[in-house]
mmCIF file of C-alpha atoms and ligand atoms in Angstrom:
data_model
loop_
_atom_site.group_PDB
_atom_site.id
_atom_site.type_symbol
_atom_site.label_atom_id
_atom_site.label_comp_id
_atom_site.label_asym_id
_atom_site.label_seq_id
_atom_site.Cartn_x
_atom_site.Cartn_y
_atom_site.Cartn_z
ATOM 1 C CA MET V 1 -16.226 36.941 -22.372
ATOM 2 C CA THR V 2 -13.827 38.624 -25.003
ATOM 3 C CA ILE V 3 -11.197 35.808 -25.375
ATOM 4 C CA THR V 4 -10.612 35.572 -28.820
ATOM 5 C CA GLN V 5 -11.381 31.990 -31.017
ATOM 6 C CA THR V 6 -7.553 32.198 -31.491
ATOM 7 C CA SER V 7 -6.497 32.985 -28.169
ATOM 8 C CA PHE V 8 -8.516 30.264 -26.980
ATOM 9 C CA ALA V 9 -7.518 27.520 -29.272
ATOM 10 C CA PHE V 10 -4.040 28.621 -28.658
ATOM 11 C CA VAL V 11 -4.729 27.851 -24.948
ATOM 12 C CA SER V 12 -6.311 25.294 -25.611
ATOM 13 C CA ASP V 13 -4.005 23.508 -27.219
ATOM 14 C CA LEU V 14 -1.152 24.325 -24.870
ATOM 15 C CA VAL V 15 -3.070 22.736 -22.040
ATOM 16 C CA ARG V 16 -3.836 19.413 -24.164
ATOM 17 C CA ARG V 17 -0.058 18.885 -25.407
ATOM 18 C CA GLU V 18 1.267 20.021 -21.829
ATOM 19 C CA THR V 19 -1.521 17.482 -19.797
ATOM 20 C CA ALA V 20 -3.541 16.487 -21.783
ATOM 21 C CA MET V 21 -6.548 18.266 -20.078
ATOM 22 C CA LEU V 22 -9.508 18.990 -22.655
ATOM 23 C CA TYR V 23 -10.405 21.928 -23.456
ATOM 24 C CA ASP V 24 -13.212 22.284 -25.893
ATOM 25 C CA PRO V 25 -14.919 24.830 -26.887
ATOM 26 C CA GLY V 26 -17.940 26.397 -24.625
ATOM 27 C CA LYS V 27 -15.391 26.529 -22.225
ATOM 28 C CA GLU V 28 -13.344 29.677 -23.741
ATOM 29 C CA TYR V 29 -15.508 31.336 -20.078
ATOM 30 C CA LEU V 30 -13.579 29.353 -17.963
ATOM 31 C CA VAL V 31 -10.373 30.023 -19.703
ATOM 32 C CA GLU V 32 -11.240 33.493 -19.666
ATOM 33 C CA ALA V 33 -11.520 33.520 -15.861
ATOM 34 C CA ARG V 34 -9.075 31.983 -15.168
ATOM 35 C CA LEU V 35 -6.012 33.553 -16.625
ATOM 36 C CA LEU V 36 -7.120 36.872 -16.043
ATOM 37 C CA PRO V 37 -5.339 37.643 -12.951
ATOM 38 C CA LEU V 38 -2.654 36.624 -15.155
ATOM 39 C CA ALA V 39 -3.243 39.015 -17.221
ATOM 40 C CA ARG V 40 -3.518 41.518 -14.895
ATOM 41 C CA GLU V 41 -0.569 40.614 -12.918
ATOM 42 C CA ALA V 42 1.281 40.903 -16.370
ATOM 43 C CA GLY V 43 0.425 44.366 -16.812
ATOM 44 C CA CYS V 44 -1.869 43.254 -19.678
ATOM 45 C CA PRO V 45 -5.450 44.773 -20.511
ATOM 46 C CA ASP V 46 -6.771 41.786 -21.546
ATOM 47 C CA VAL V 47 -6.453 38.132 -21.611
ATOM 48 C CA ASP V 48 -5.701 38.350 -25.861
ATOM 49 C CA SER V 49 -3.020 40.621 -25.138
ATOM 50 C CA TYR V 50 -1.217 38.473 -22.249
ATOM 51 C CA VAL V 51 -1.649 34.647 -24.781
ATOM 52 C CA ALA V 52 -0.228 37.169 -27.755
ATOM 53 C CA LYS V 53 2.745 37.587 -24.872
ATOM 54 C CA LEU V 54 2.600 33.250 -24.109
ATOM 55 C CA VAL V 55 3.958 33.125 -27.930
ATOM 56 C CA THR V 56 6.783 34.694 -27.253
ATOM 57 C CA ASN V 57 7.885 34.060 -23.490
ATOM 58 C CA PRO V 58 7.444 30.154 -22.341
ATOM 59 C CA ALA V 59 8.289 31.259 -19.237
ATOM 60 C CA GLU V 60 4.275 32.443 -18.517
ATOM 61 C CA ARG V 61 3.483 29.292 -19.929
ATOM 62 C CA ASP V 62 3.991 27.213 -16.777
ATOM 63 C CA LYS V 63 1.332 29.965 -14.466
ATOM 64 C CA VAL V 64 -1.116 29.553 -17.154
ATOM 65 C CA LEU V 65 -1.046 25.329 -16.511
ATOM 66 C CA ASP V 66 -0.928 26.022 -13.301
ATOM 67 C CA ALA V 67 -4.021 27.899 -13.467
ATOM 68 C CA LEU V 68 -5.786 25.628 -15.627
ATOM 69 C CA THR V 69 -5.031 22.499 -14.066
ATOM 70 C CA ILE V 70 -8.569 21.927 -11.666
ATOM 71 C CA ASN V 71 -7.346 21.140 -8.553
ATOM 72 C CA GLU V 72 -10.701 20.804 -6.611
ATOM 73 C CA THR V 73 -10.355 18.495 -3.999
ATOM 74 C CA SER V 74 -11.203 17.738 -0.551
ATOM 75 C CA TRP V 75 -10.136 15.880 2.707
ATOM 76 C CA PHE V 76 -11.460 12.037 2.612
ATOM 77 C CA ARG V 77 -13.316 13.084 -0.839
ATOM 78 C CA ASP V 78 -16.061 11.043 -1.160
ATOM 79 C CA ASN V 79 -16.553 9.164 2.462
ATOM 80 C CA ALA V 80 -17.192 5.881 0.280
ATOM 81 C CA PRO V 81 -13.292 5.476 -1.317
ATOM 82 C CA TYR V 82 -11.845 5.816 1.872
ATOM 83 C CA GLN V 83 -14.474 3.466 4.080
ATOM 84 C CA ALA V 84 -13.086 1.062 1.367
ATOM 85 C CA PHE V 85 -10.195 1.702 2.014
ATOM 86 C CA THR V 86 -10.248 0.469 5.447
ATOM 87 C CA ASP V 87 -12.776 -2.723 5.279
ATOM 88 C CA MET V 88 -12.056 -3.724 1.997
ATOM 89 C CA MET V 89 -8.204 -3.573 0.854
ATOM 90 C CA LEU V 90 -6.583 -3.120 3.914
ATOM 91 C CA PRO V 91 -7.486 -6.588 6.182
ATOM 92 C CA PRO V 92 -6.446 -8.889 2.677
ATOM 93 C CA LEU V 93 -3.623 -6.787 1.932
ATOM 94 C CA LEU V 94 -2.382 -6.995 5.843
ATOM 95 C CA ALA V 95 -2.792 -10.400 5.592
ATOM 96 C CA ALA V 96 -1.166 -10.905 1.732
ATOM 97 C CA ARG V 97 1.941 -8.578 3.818
ATOM 98 C CA SER V 98 2.922 -9.704 6.808
ATOM 99 C CA HIS V 99 6.261 -10.499 5.340
ATOM 100 C CA VAL V 100 7.573 -7.559 4.321
ATOM 101 C CA ARG V 101 5.118 -5.267 6.957
ATOM 102 C CA HIS V 102 5.371 -3.071 4.438
ATOM 103 C CA LEU V 103 2.117 -1.427 2.169
ATOM 104 C CA SER V 104 2.878 1.274 -0.667
ATOM 105 C CA ILE V 105 0.147 3.552 -2.203
ATOM 106 C CA TRP V 106 0.086 6.174 -5.047
ATOM 107 C CA SER V 107 -2.027 9.209 -4.998
ATOM 108 C CA ALA V 108 -1.303 9.961 -8.645
ATOM 109 C CA ALA V 109 -2.998 13.881 -9.958
ATOM 110 C CA CYS V 110 -2.533 14.634 -5.620
ATOM 111 C CA SER V 111 -3.543 18.165 -5.780
ATOM 112 C CA SER V 112 -2.961 19.957 -2.721
ATOM 113 C CA GLY V 113 -2.956 16.763 -0.790
ATOM 114 C CA GLN V 114 -5.841 15.492 0.883
ATOM 115 C CA GLU V 115 -5.655 13.128 -0.724
ATOM 116 C CA ALA V 116 -2.634 11.792 0.349
ATOM 117 C CA TYR V 117 -2.806 13.080 4.093
ATOM 118 C CA SER V 118 -6.016 11.494 3.841
ATOM 119 C CA LEU V 119 -4.842 8.198 3.645
ATOM 120 C CA ALA V 120 -1.638 8.868 5.723
ATOM 121 C CA MET V 121 -4.255 9.453 8.570
ATOM 122 C CA LEU V 122 -5.768 6.335 7.996
ATOM 123 C CA LEU V 123 -3.009 3.980 8.134
ATOM 124 C CA ASP V 124 -1.288 5.612 10.974
ATOM 125 C CA GLN V 125 -4.921 4.944 12.446
ATOM 126 C CA HIS V 126 -5.146 1.079 11.312
ATOM 127 C CA LEU V 127 -2.378 0.031 10.763
ATOM 128 C CA PRO V 128 -0.352 -2.849 12.982
ATOM 129 C CA SER V 129 2.846 -1.769 14.571
ATOM 130 C CA GLY V 130 6.085 -2.874 13.682
ATOM 131 C CA TRP V 131 4.347 -2.204 9.798
ATOM 132 C CA THR V 132 5.772 0.972 7.536
ATOM 133 C CA ALA V 133 3.294 1.937 3.908
ATOM 134 C CA GLN V 134 5.305 5.027 2.350
ATOM 135 C CA ILE V 135 2.218 7.146 0.312
ATOM 136 C CA LEU V 136 3.044 8.558 -3.928
ATOM 137 C CA ALA V 137 1.870 11.997 -4.172
ATOM 138 C CA SER V 138 1.975 12.673 -7.536
ATOM 139 C CA ASP V 139 1.036 15.470 -10.202
ATOM 140 C CA VAL V 140 1.497 17.481 -12.838
ATOM 141 C CA SER V 141 1.457 20.651 -11.481
ATOM 142 C CA SER V 142 5.022 21.956 -9.690
ATOM 143 C CA THR V 143 2.559 24.262 -7.356
ATOM 144 C CA MET V 144 0.698 21.857 -6.671
ATOM 145 C CA LEU V 145 3.834 19.522 -4.815
ATOM 146 C CA ASP V 146 4.851 22.483 -3.860
ATOM 147 C CA ARG V 147 1.854 22.735 -1.690
ATOM 148 C CA VAL V 148 2.214 18.970 -0.385
ATOM 149 C CA ARG V 149 5.445 19.151 1.081
ATOM 150 C CA ALA V 150 4.159 22.103 2.847
ATOM 151 C CA GLY V 151 1.269 20.212 4.329
ATOM 152 C CA ARG V 152 -0.594 23.744 5.239
ATOM 153 C CA TYR V 153 -4.434 24.448 4.304
ATOM 154 C CA SER V 154 -6.603 27.530 5.233
ATOM 155 C CA GLN V 155 -9.342 26.802 7.053
ATOM 156 C CA VAL V 156 -11.733 26.790 4.548
ATOM 157 C CA GLU V 157 -9.941 24.067 3.224
ATOM 158 C CA MET V 158 -9.813 22.253 6.223
ATOM 159 C CA ASN V 159 -13.456 22.818 6.589
ATOM 160 C CA ARG V 160 -13.789 20.710 3.638
ATOM 161 C CA GLY V 161 -14.155 17.070 4.846
ATOM 162 C CA MET V 162 -11.784 16.544 8.212
ATOM 163 C CA PRO V 163 -12.470 15.647 11.031
ATOM 164 C CA ALA V 164 -12.215 17.554 14.251
ATOM 165 C CA THR V 165 -10.836 14.509 15.803
ATOM 166 C CA SER V 166 -8.388 14.110 13.076
ATOM 167 C CA LEU V 167 -7.645 17.995 13.109
ATOM 168 C CA VAL V 168 -6.527 17.993 16.693
ATOM 169 C CA LYS V 169 -4.657 14.929 16.595
ATOM 170 C CA TYR V 170 -2.854 15.711 13.477
ATOM 171 C CA PHE V 171 -2.258 19.039 12.699
ATOM 172 C CA SER V 172 -0.945 22.128 14.317
ATOM 173 C CA ARG V 173 -1.618 25.905 14.038
ATOM 174 C CA THR V 174 0.529 28.029 11.947
ATOM 175 C CA GLY V 175 -0.492 31.655 11.756
ATOM 176 C CA SER V 176 -3.961 31.529 9.626
ATOM 177 C CA GLU V 177 -3.063 28.217 8.749
ATOM 178 C CA TRP V 178 -2.953 24.339 9.732
ATOM 179 C CA GLU V 179 -0.026 22.136 9.529
ATOM 180 C CA VAL V 180 0.297 18.472 9.421
ATOM 181 C CA CYS V 181 2.790 16.889 11.251
ATOM 182 C CA ASP V 182 5.634 15.427 10.651
ATOM 183 C CA ASP V 183 4.687 12.046 11.032
ATOM 184 C CA LEU V 184 2.287 12.538 8.676
ATOM 185 C CA LYS V 185 4.624 14.236 6.219
ATOM 186 C CA LYS V 186 7.358 11.356 6.733
ATOM 187 C CA MET V 187 4.593 8.934 5.126
ATOM 188 C CA VAL V 188 4.166 10.635 1.641
ATOM 189 C CA ARG V 189 6.992 11.190 -0.584
ATOM 190 C CA THR V 190 5.852 13.702 -3.725
ATOM 191 C CA GLN V 191 7.307 13.727 -7.604
ATOM 192 C CA SER V 192 6.365 15.611 -10.180
ATOM 193 C CA LEU V 193 4.588 13.398 -13.057
ATOM 194 C CA ASN V 194 2.689 14.061 -15.837
ATOM 195 C CA LEU V 195 0.087 11.383 -16.555
ATOM 196 C CA SER V 196 -0.188 11.265 -19.837
ATOM 197 C CA THR V 197 3.069 10.230 -20.291
ATOM 198 C CA PRO V 198 5.487 6.727 -20.578
ATOM 199 C CA PHE V 199 5.932 7.421 -16.341
ATOM 200 C CA PRO V 200 9.437 7.023 -14.678
ATOM 201 C CA LEU V 201 10.765 3.998 -12.735
ATOM 202 C CA LEU V 202 7.970 3.246 -10.379
ATOM 203 C CA PRO V 203 7.646 1.162 -7.607
ATOM 204 C CA THR V 204 4.600 -1.696 -7.478
ATOM 205 C CA PHE V 205 2.158 -0.139 -5.266
ATOM 206 C CA ASP V 206 -0.470 -2.274 -3.523
ATOM 207 C CA ILE V 207 -3.183 0.416 -3.687
ATOM 208 C CA VAL V 208 -3.642 3.402 -5.971
ATOM 209 C CA PHE V 209 -5.996 6.489 -5.711
ATOM 210 C CA LEU V 210 -6.736 8.341 -9.497
ATOM 211 C CA ARG V 211 -9.289 9.949 -9.042
ATOM 212 C CA ASN V 212 -11.078 12.482 -10.581
ATOM 213 C CA VAL V 213 -8.172 13.193 -13.483
ATOM 214 C CA LEU V 214 -9.639 10.907 -16.083
ATOM 215 C CA ILE V 215 -12.584 12.860 -16.519
ATOM 216 C CA TYR V 216 -10.378 16.024 -17.910
ATOM 217 C CA PHE V 217 -8.371 13.340 -20.924
ATOM 218 C CA ASP V 218 -9.944 11.819 -24.029
ATOM 219 C CA LEU V 219 -11.111 8.257 -24.488
ATOM 220 C CA ASP V 220 -7.484 7.471 -26.082
ATOM 221 C CA THR V 221 -5.389 8.726 -23.074
ATOM 222 C CA LYS V 222 -7.529 7.544 -20.403
ATOM 223 C CA ARG V 223 -7.167 3.582 -21.800
ATOM 224 C CA ASP V 224 -3.457 4.898 -22.116
ATOM 225 C CA ILE V 225 -3.343 6.124 -18.173
ATOM 226 C CA LEU V 226 -5.491 2.610 -17.597
ATOM 227 C CA ARG V 227 -2.844 0.552 -19.418
ATOM 228 C CA ARG V 228 -0.102 1.776 -17.682
ATOM 229 C CA VAL V 229 -1.322 2.292 -14.229
ATOM 230 C CA HIS V 230 -2.063 -1.425 -14.664
ATOM 231 C CA ARG V 231 1.667 -2.348 -14.861
ATOM 232 C CA VAL V 232 2.120 -0.348 -11.540
ATOM 233 C CA VAL V 233 -0.210 -2.411 -9.459
ATOM 234 C CA ALA V 234 0.046 -5.285 -7.554
ATOM 235 C CA SER V 235 -1.787 -8.847 -8.692
ATOM 236 C CA ASP V 236 -3.609 -8.386 -6.096
ATOM 237 C CA GLY V 237 -3.679 -4.679 -5.706
ATOM 238 C CA PHE V 238 -6.462 -2.764 -6.122
ATOM 239 C CA LEU V 239 -7.202 0.873 -7.970
ATOM 240 C CA LEU V 240 -9.841 3.836 -6.931
ATOM 241 C CA LEU V 241 -10.763 6.067 -9.365
ATOM 242 C CA GLY V 242 -13.856 8.870 -9.021
ATOM 243 C CA THR V 243 -17.202 8.724 -8.370
ATOM 244 C CA SER V 244 -18.665 9.306 -12.797
ATOM 245 C CA GLU V 245 -14.751 7.461 -13.628
ATOM 246 C CA THR V 246 -14.245 3.303 -14.359
ATOM 247 C CA THR V 247 -12.623 1.367 -16.411
ATOM 248 C CA LEU V 248 -15.767 -0.253 -17.874
ATOM 249 C CA ASP V 249 -15.562 -0.346 -21.490
ATOM 250 C CA LEU V 250 -12.046 1.742 -21.400
ATOM 251 C CA ASP V 251 -9.449 -1.304 -20.265
ATOM 252 C CA GLU V 252 -10.571 -5.346 -20.045
ATOM 253 C CA HIS V 253 -7.656 -5.705 -17.865
ATOM 254 C CA TRP V 254 -9.409 -4.727 -14.716
ATOM 255 C CA GLY V 255 -12.691 -6.416 -12.667
ATOM 256 C CA ARG V 256 -14.823 -4.348 -10.757
ATOM 257 C CA GLU V 257 -16.146 -5.337 -7.147
ATOM 258 C CA ALA V 258 -18.684 -2.938 -5.434
ATOM 259 C CA HIS V 259 -17.959 -1.631 -2.248
ATOM 260 C CA GLY V 260 -21.513 0.068 -1.030
ATOM 261 C CA ARG V 261 -21.842 2.911 -3.315
ATOM 262 C CA VAL V 262 -17.610 2.387 -4.340
ATOM 263 C CA GLN V 263 -16.599 0.383 -7.024
ATOM 264 C CA VAL V 264 -13.379 -1.064 -6.805
ATOM 265 C CA HIS V 265 -11.368 -1.765 -9.200
ATOM 266 C CA ARG V 266 -8.485 -4.989 -9.751
ATOM 267 C CA PRO V 267 -6.524 -6.408 -11.859
ATOM 268 C CA THR V 268 -8.017 -8.783 -13.876
ATOM 269 C CA THR V 269 -4.605 -10.354 -15.649
ATOM 270 C CA THR V 270 -1.054 -9.482 -14.366
ATOM 271 C CA ALA V 271 1.103 -6.927 -16.171
ATOM 272 C CA ALA V 272 3.627 -9.158 -17.063
ATOM 273 C CA GLU V 273 0.788 -10.989 -19.477
ATOM 274 C CA GLN V 274 -0.609 -8.036 -20.311
ATOM 275 C CA TRP V 275 3.045 -6.135 -21.422
ATOM 276 C CA GLN V 276 2.981 -6.110 -25.128
ATOM 277 C CA PRO V 277 6.601 -6.266 -26.325
ATOM 278 C CA THR V 278 6.427 -2.911 -28.634
ATOM 279 C CA ALA V 279 5.796 -0.869 -24.775
ATOM 280 C CA MET V 280 9.389 0.156 -24.506
ATOM 281 C CA THR V 281 9.055 3.407 -23.414
ATOM 282 C CA GLY V 282 8.360 2.957 -20.157
ATOM 283 C CA ALA V 283 5.286 1.697 -17.779
HETATM 284 C C1 SAM N 301 -9.623 17.497 -9.434
HETATM 285 S S1 SAM N 301 -7.807 17.429 -9.231
HETATM 286 C C2 SAM N 301 -8.185 15.469 -8.093
HETATM 287 C C3 SAM N 301 -7.590 15.418 -6.805
HETATM 288 C C4 SAM N 301 -7.389 14.094 -5.873
HETATM 289 N N1 SAM N 301 -7.336 13.224 -6.308
HETATM 290 C C5 SAM N 301 -8.674 13.943 -5.711
HETATM 291 O O1 SAM N 301 -9.348 13.272 -6.196
HETATM 292 O O2 SAM N 301 -9.337 14.860 -5.192
HETATM 293 C C6 SAM N 301 -7.151 16.855 -10.604
HETATM 294 C C7 SAM N 301 -5.555 16.596 -10.281
HETATM 295 O O3 SAM N 301 -4.758 16.385 -11.606
HETATM 296 C C8 SAM N 301 -3.827 16.901 -11.962
HETATM 297 N N2 SAM N 301 -4.039 16.977 -13.464
HETATM 298 C C9 SAM N 301 -3.847 16.972 -14.089
HETATM 299 N N3 SAM N 301 -3.767 16.593 -15.864
HETATM 300 C C10 SAM N 301 -2.833 16.006 -15.021
HETATM 301 C C11 SAM N 301 -1.657 15.392 -16.102
HETATM 302 N N4 SAM N 301 -1.637 15.064 -17.537
HETATM 303 N N5 SAM N 301 -0.720 14.345 -15.144
HETATM 304 C C12 SAM N 301 -0.795 14.218 -13.672
HETATM 305 N N6 SAM N 301 -1.847 14.790 -12.976
HETATM 306 C C13 SAM N 301 -2.527 15.995 -14.168
HETATM 307 C C14 SAM N 301 -3.804 18.127 -11.756
HETATM 308 O O4 SAM N 301 -3.317 19.297 -11.614
HETATM 309 C C15 SAM N 301 -5.005 18.475 -10.159
HETATM 310 O O5 SAM N 301 -4.036 18.755 -9.332
#
């Protein structure tokens, strides 16, 4: 490990300021490993000289943010949340939304889109005819959003959780990659959205998947995000977090119901009850 503490502090401050993601001391090796390819690409002999370049070259900073946002994801990740989606969430929502016959879902921090398209496949299989659904796939990384729109995945990515029947049904081969079909692409809308800053105007969502991203934030940021997500979830809607994430002790406006191994979070107060007159900056 050669990165200096000064360079590490500069990079971790940058990432924290722009995305709220924490790179605490001890993560130097990770920062160095992720920035080394960028340093080489920029013709720098080592990561320190690359970081020195960042100070005067803001355009290069986006690449650093992209390299340091952790984009780990897979199809039907952890399985159980998707089981809860079809068995626990869809039935009451189908009954409650029979007048509009539409569902609105948010994959917040969607990475390369496996979460959003996994949900789209389940909706294709479980929505009664005549119903529509829209999935908002948002992320802070524009590279990830480009990937969602392209909907193209390598064989290695497909091997991570894609059932053979769904591969055949929803994907076609494009060169060495697999591309998701247009019907699923039409269900998924992308939006650049930084969870750590006030949200733009958003619709009310029936279900929010906010999985495997809160872990990267400090307590205050987690609380703030959960409070703002609460305002855009329908009062009879659902919130799914990652396996190691919880609303417990963070925000009293959420209740928790177990579905097998999964904790499903539900609003306990309405958004209007939670609204504070001082919160004028968006959701
Ligand atoms: C580990 S992936 C999770 C992907 C997916 N939700 C899942 O569970 O498989 C975390 C994602 O959070 C995104 N992210 C990090 N900070 C963010 C922020 N402040 N706002 C929005 N997205 C952020 C990253 O770009 C990355 O795509």
